[in-house]
Tab-separated table of C-alpha atoms in Angstrom:
chain	number	residue	atom	x	y	z
X	160	MET	CA	44.876	-32.888	21.660
X	161	SER	CA	42.520	-35.797	20.958
X	162	ALA	CA	40.400	-36.153	17.860
X	163	LEU	CA	37.255	-35.810	19.975
X	164	THR	CA	38.391	-32.423	21.299
X	165	VAL	CA	39.223	-31.205	17.799
X	166	GLY	CA	35.796	-32.324	16.603
X	167	ARG	CA	34.117	-30.431	19.434
X	168	PHE	CA	36.054	-27.255	18.643
X	169	ARG	CA	35.111	-27.519	14.982
X	170	PHE	CA	31.491	-28.320	15.732
X	171	ALA	CA	30.924	-25.439	18.162
X	172	PRO	CA	31.444	-22.545	15.654
X	173	ILE	CA	29.264	-24.258	13.073
X	174	LEU	CA	26.454	-24.790	15.567
X	175	THR	CA	26.762	-21.198	16.786
X	176	ALA	CA	26.632	-19.854	13.229
X	177	VAL	CA	23.570	-21.942	12.423
X	178	VAL	CA	21.748	-20.815	15.568
X	179	ILE	CA	22.579	-17.149	14.969
X	180	THR	CA	21.486	-17.408	11.328
X	181	VAL	CA	18.155	-18.968	12.291
X	182	LEU	CA	17.572	-16.298	14.930
X	183	LEU	CA	18.381	-13.516	12.454
X	184	ILE	CA	15.978	-14.987	9.895
X	185	MET	CA	13.232	-15.214	12.530
X	186	LEU	CA	13.944	-11.645	13.635
X	187	PHE	CA	13.799	-10.392	10.063
X	188	GLY	CA	10.519	-12.233	9.514
X	189	HIS	CA	8.935	-10.611	12.547
X	190	ALA	CA	10.361	-7.163	11.694
X	191	ALA	CA	9.628	-7.327	7.945
X	192	GLU	CA	6.466	-5.248	8.300
X	193	LEU	CA	8.382	-2.604	10.237
X	194	PHE	CA	11.050	-2.445	7.537
X	195	ILE	CA	8.379	-2.057	4.859
X	196	LEU	CA	6.719	0.780	6.786
X	197	LEU	CA	10.096	2.460	7.238
X	198	PHE	CA	10.817	2.172	3.516
X	199	ILE	CA	7.419	3.695	2.672
X	200	ALA	CA	8.134	6.517	5.112
X	201	ILE	CA	11.506	7.111	3.435
X	202	LEU	CA	9.847	7.309	0.005
X	203	ILE	CA	7.223	9.777	1.265
X	204	SER	CA	9.873	11.864	3.022
X	205	LEU	CA	11.932	12.021	-0.180
X	206	TYR	CA	8.848	13.165	-2.084
X	207	LEU	CA	8.011	15.814	0.511
X	208	GLY	CA	11.665	16.893	0.632
X	209	ALA	CA	11.799	17.248	-3.151
X	210	VAL	CA	8.637	19.380	-3.206
X	211	ALA	CA	9.895	21.475	-0.272
X	212	ASP	CA	13.280	22.022	-1.941
X	213	TRP	CA	11.559	23.067	-5.175
X	214	LEU	CA	9.376	25.581	-3.314
X	215	ARG	CA	12.352	26.883	-1.349
X	216	ASP	CA	14.413	27.426	-4.513
X	217	ARG	CA	11.577	29.027	-6.488
X	218	ALA	CA	9.798	31.054	-3.806
X	219	HIS	CA	12.792	31.575	-1.460
X	220	LEU	CA	10.893	30.242	1.545
X	221	SER	CA	12.280	28.663	4.677
X	222	ARG	CA	12.592	24.901	4.987
X	223	GLY	CA	9.767	24.635	7.519
X	224	VAL	CA	7.323	26.750	5.506
X	225	SER	CA	8.143	24.894	2.287
X	226	LEU	CA	7.621	21.528	3.979
X	227	ALA	CA	4.314	22.688	5.482
X	228	ILE	CA	3.087	23.809	2.046
X	229	ALA	CA	4.192	20.464	0.566
X	230	VAL	CA	2.305	18.518	3.253
X	231	VAL	CA	-0.870	20.622	2.956
X	232	SER	CA	-0.883	20.467	-0.851
X	233	THR	CA	-0.345	16.692	-0.784
X	234	LEU	CA	-3.185	16.184	1.702
X	235	ALA	CA	-5.413	18.425	-0.420
X	236	ALA	CA	-4.606	16.327	-3.504
X	237	VAL	CA	-5.428	13.095	-1.623
X	238	VAL	CA	-8.725	14.542	-0.356
X	239	ALA	CA	-9.563	15.693	-3.891
X	240	LEU	CA	-8.919	12.171	-5.206
X	241	PHE	CA	-11.252	10.693	-2.614
X	242	TRP	CA	-13.805	13.393	-3.407
X	243	VAL	CA	-13.729	12.380	-7.068
X	244	LEU	CA	-13.616	8.610	-6.554
X	245	VAL	CA	-15.814	7.876	-3.533
X	246	PRO	CA	-19.230	9.367	-4.546
X	247	PRO	CA	-19.501	7.476	-7.885
X	248	VAL	CA	-18.416	4.263	-6.194
X	249	ILE	CA	-21.109	4.730	-3.535
X	250	ASP	CA	-23.746	5.506	-6.176
X	251	GLN	CA	-22.857	2.447	-8.235
X	252	THR	CA	-22.795	0.240	-5.144
X	253	GLN	CA	-26.243	1.456	-4.090
X	254	ALA	CA	-27.558	0.859	-7.615
X	255	LEU	CA	-26.147	-2.672	-7.531
X	256	ILE	CA	-27.785	-3.353	-4.166
X	257	ARG	CA	-31.143	-2.172	-5.524
X	258	VAL	CA	-31.064	-4.454	-8.567
X	259	LEU	CA	-29.322	-7.408	-6.894
X	260	PRO	CA	-32.527	-9.092	-5.579
X	261	GLU	CA	-33.972	-9.052	-9.097
X	262	TYR	CA	-30.791	-10.568	-10.499
X	263	ILE	CA	-30.791	-13.272	-7.838
X	264	ALA	CA	-34.439	-14.103	-8.541
X	265	ASN	CA	-33.683	-14.410	-12.268
X	266	TRP	CA	-30.720	-16.667	-11.499
X	267	GLU	CA	-32.923	-18.835	-9.285
X	268	ARG	CA	-35.532	-19.196	-12.010
X	269	GLY	CA	-32.822	-20.056	-14.532
X	270	LEU	CA	-31.440	-22.754	-12.222
X	271	GLU	CA	-34.925	-24.160	-11.675
X	272	ARG	CA	-35.514	-24.373	-15.438
X	273	LEU	CA	-32.138	-26.052	-15.850
X	274	ALA	CA	-32.974	-28.560	-13.116
X	275	SER	CA	-36.342	-29.298	-14.711
X	276	ARG	CA	-34.640	-30.097	-18.011
X	277	PHE	CA	-31.957	-32.236	-16.380
X	278	PRO	CA	-33.400	-34.204	-13.423
X	279	ALA	CA	-29.931	-35.303	-12.331
X	280	LEU	CA	-29.223	-31.712	-11.259
X	281	GLN	CA	-32.212	-31.452	-8.924
X	282	GLY	CA	-30.187	-32.752	-6.009
X	283	ALA	CA	-27.422	-30.213	-6.575
X	284	VAL	CA	-29.743	-27.267	-7.290
X	285	GLY	CA	-32.085	-26.958	-4.363
X	286	GLU	CA	-34.733	-24.396	-3.699
X	287	GLY	CA	-33.342	-21.009	-2.730
X	288	THR	CA	-29.735	-21.983	-3.373
X	289	LEU	CA	-28.480	-18.538	-4.327
X	290	LEU	CA	-30.546	-16.707	-1.725
X	291	ARG	CA	-29.292	-19.057	0.974
X	292	ALA	CA	-25.699	-18.628	-0.210
X	293	VAL	CA	-26.032	-14.831	-0.164
X	294	TYR	CA	-27.577	-14.952	3.305
X	295	GLU	CA	-24.790	-17.171	4.616
X	296	ARG	CA	-22.177	-14.899	3.082
X	297	ILE	CA	-23.706	-11.801	4.675
X	298	THR	CA	-24.052	-13.452	8.075
X	299	GLY	CA	-20.485	-14.722	7.812
X	300	ALA	CA	-19.282	-11.215	7.040
X	301	PHE	CA	-21.056	-9.855	10.106
X	302	GLY	CA	-19.582	-12.688	12.157
X	303	ASP	CA	-16.093	-11.449	11.290
X	304	VAL	CA	-16.726	-7.952	12.590
X	305	VAL	CA	-14.147	-8.132	15.394
X	306	PRO	CA	-11.221	-9.256	13.166
X	307	LYS	CA	-12.173	-6.643	10.575
X	308	VAL	CA	-12.323	-3.899	13.190
X	309	TYR	CA	-8.931	-5.032	14.451
X	310	GLY	CA	-7.582	-4.938	10.888
X	311	VAL	CA	-8.913	-1.411	10.366
X	312	LEU	CA	-7.365	-0.222	13.625
X	313	HIS	CA	-4.070	-1.913	12.752
X	314	GLY	CA	-4.062	-0.228	9.338
X	315	ALA	CA	-4.869	3.163	10.888
X	316	ILE	CA	-1.977	2.788	13.332
X	317	ASN	CA	0.364	1.897	10.456
X	318	VAL	CA	-0.766	4.929	8.460
X	319	PHE	CA	-0.265	7.188	11.474
X	320	ALA	CA	3.209	5.733	12.122
X	321	VAL	CA	4.238	6.174	8.488
X	322	ALA	CA	2.975	9.779	8.510
X	323	ILE	CA	4.932	10.660	11.651
X	324	MET	CA	8.126	8.977	10.410
X	325	SER	CA	7.794	10.702	7.034
X	326	LEU	CA	7.440	14.131	8.620
X	327	TYR	CA	10.447	13.671	10.888
X	328	LEU	CA	12.589	12.253	8.084
X	329	ALA	CA	11.601	15.083	5.739
X	330	LEU	CA	12.133	17.781	8.378
X	331	HIS	CA	15.587	16.598	9.544
X	332	PRO	CA	16.987	14.349	6.816
X	333	GLY	CA	20.620	15.140	7.574
X	334	LEU	CA	20.300	14.279	11.255
X	335	TYR	CA	18.927	10.790	10.702
X	336	ARG	CA	21.332	10.183	7.823
X	337	GLU	CA	24.308	10.990	10.050
X	338	TRP	CA	22.952	8.723	12.783
X	339	MET	CA	22.832	5.883	10.307
X	340	ILE	CA	26.314	6.678	8.998
X	341	ALA	CA	27.651	6.636	12.568
X	342	MET	CA	26.821	2.912	12.745
X	343	PHE	CA	29.603	2.170	10.241
X	344	PRO	CA	33.378	2.244	10.890
X	345	PRO	CA	34.936	5.719	10.434
X	346	ILE	CA	37.022	4.573	7.485
X	347	HIS	CA	33.865	3.712	5.487
X	348	ARG	CA	31.628	6.644	6.472
X	349	ASP	CA	32.480	8.819	3.474
X	350	LEU	CA	31.662	5.944	1.144
X	351	VAL	CA	28.367	5.268	2.961
X	352	ARG	CA	27.502	8.971	2.776
X	353	ASP	CA	28.072	8.977	-0.989
X	354	VAL	CA	26.047	5.799	-1.435
X	355	LEU	CA	23.136	7.211	0.575
X	356	GLY	CA	23.254	10.400	-1.494
X	357	ASP	CA	23.124	8.399	-4.730
X	358	LEU	CA	20.250	6.305	-3.366
X	359	ALA	CA	18.288	9.417	-2.423
X	360	ASN	CA	18.771	10.948	-5.881
X	361	THR	CA	17.779	7.695	-7.583
X	362	LEU	CA	14.645	7.274	-5.453
X	363	ARG	CA	13.648	10.892	-6.073
X	364	SER	CA	14.008	10.381	-9.819
X	365	TRP	CA	11.960	7.190	-9.568
X	366	ILE	CA	9.198	8.992	-7.655
X	367	VAL	CA	9.075	11.794	-10.245
X	368	GLY	CA	8.945	9.251	-13.079
X	369	GLN	CA	6.196	7.287	-11.343
X	370	LEU	CA	4.093	10.400	-10.763
X	371	LEU	CA	4.589	11.399	-14.407
X	372	ALA	CA	3.503	7.943	-15.592
X	373	MET	CA	0.441	8.056	-13.324
X	374	THR	CA	-0.537	11.464	-14.685
X	375	ILE	CA	-0.132	10.435	-18.324
X	376	LEU	CA	-2.115	7.201	-17.839
X	377	GLY	CA	-4.889	8.985	-15.964
X	378	VAL	CA	-5.208	11.831	-18.477
X	379	PHE	CA	-5.214	9.602	-21.559
X	380	THR	CA	-7.640	7.118	-19.983
X	381	ALA	CA	-10.040	9.878	-18.969
X	382	ALA	CA	-9.797	11.521	-22.409
X	383	GLY	CA	-10.436	8.218	-24.227
X	384	LEU	CA	-13.422	7.313	-22.062
X	385	TYR	CA	-14.823	10.835	-22.480
X	386	LEU	CA	-14.621	10.540	-26.269
X	387	LEU	CA	-16.388	7.156	-26.037
X	388	GLU	CA	-19.095	8.765	-23.835
X	389	VAL	CA	-18.490	6.313	-20.989
X	390	PRO	CA	-20.163	7.304	-17.694
X	391	TYR	CA	-17.848	8.336	-14.853
X	392	TRP	CA	-14.973	8.880	-17.289
X	393	LEU	CA	-13.157	11.172	-14.855
X	394	THR	CA	-13.467	8.641	-12.028
X	395	PHE	CA	-12.061	5.832	-14.149
X	396	GLY	CA	-9.237	8.071	-15.334
X	397	VAL	CA	-8.262	9.069	-11.817
X	398	PHE	CA	-8.542	5.467	-10.622
X	399	THR	CA	-6.258	4.298	-13.461
X	400	GLY	CA	-3.648	6.857	-12.502
X	401	VAL	CA	-3.820	5.963	-8.812
X	402	VAL	CA	-3.512	2.202	-9.234
X	403	ALA	CA	-0.497	2.608	-11.544
């Protein structure tokens, strides 16, 4: 066999491996969002499963009824959070909009006084600079209506997909786990099953710890702001717990 033939045989596997690696990286890049949504759905399903198991053990309910109570109670908690957070945010935003023209006028007068003291700044500080900038920003925001609407629709579809995946994963966790285990060789399936069980227990413990940390941060923040007589102390406390 000639040296050229040997070189070709050695070069072909390397080229194939490089091409396959590049294609896998591109595929992972395009599917990264899907993997993230799936992971979020797994976390939510583990949370719902933990709550359903707790209700089933304490109240001796069926799996379906326990899961339905877990879903309804979680949705009620989310609605309650929005009920607490959204009205103060709207009130403060409306108050800011009412006083914003006065603030802008004061800023304009301050810039004019600064320009009168330093003539070199008159070229940079023109008449109506801030008002024009605000107008351009508002018109630019309205000009991006279509991309923003598309982003809202895309986010709503993602939320709906995560909700559906979470419900199915929480309702039949064993079925989907066995489907995933079936992708591995039979000799390794017991090991994969043990690893998945350990992962589920670890993620459940992490979720419980995270919820506990959120509750502690929210309660202490709300209590401290209440003692300091800060307006909207409950809203800030809930917001602190949520963003944790």
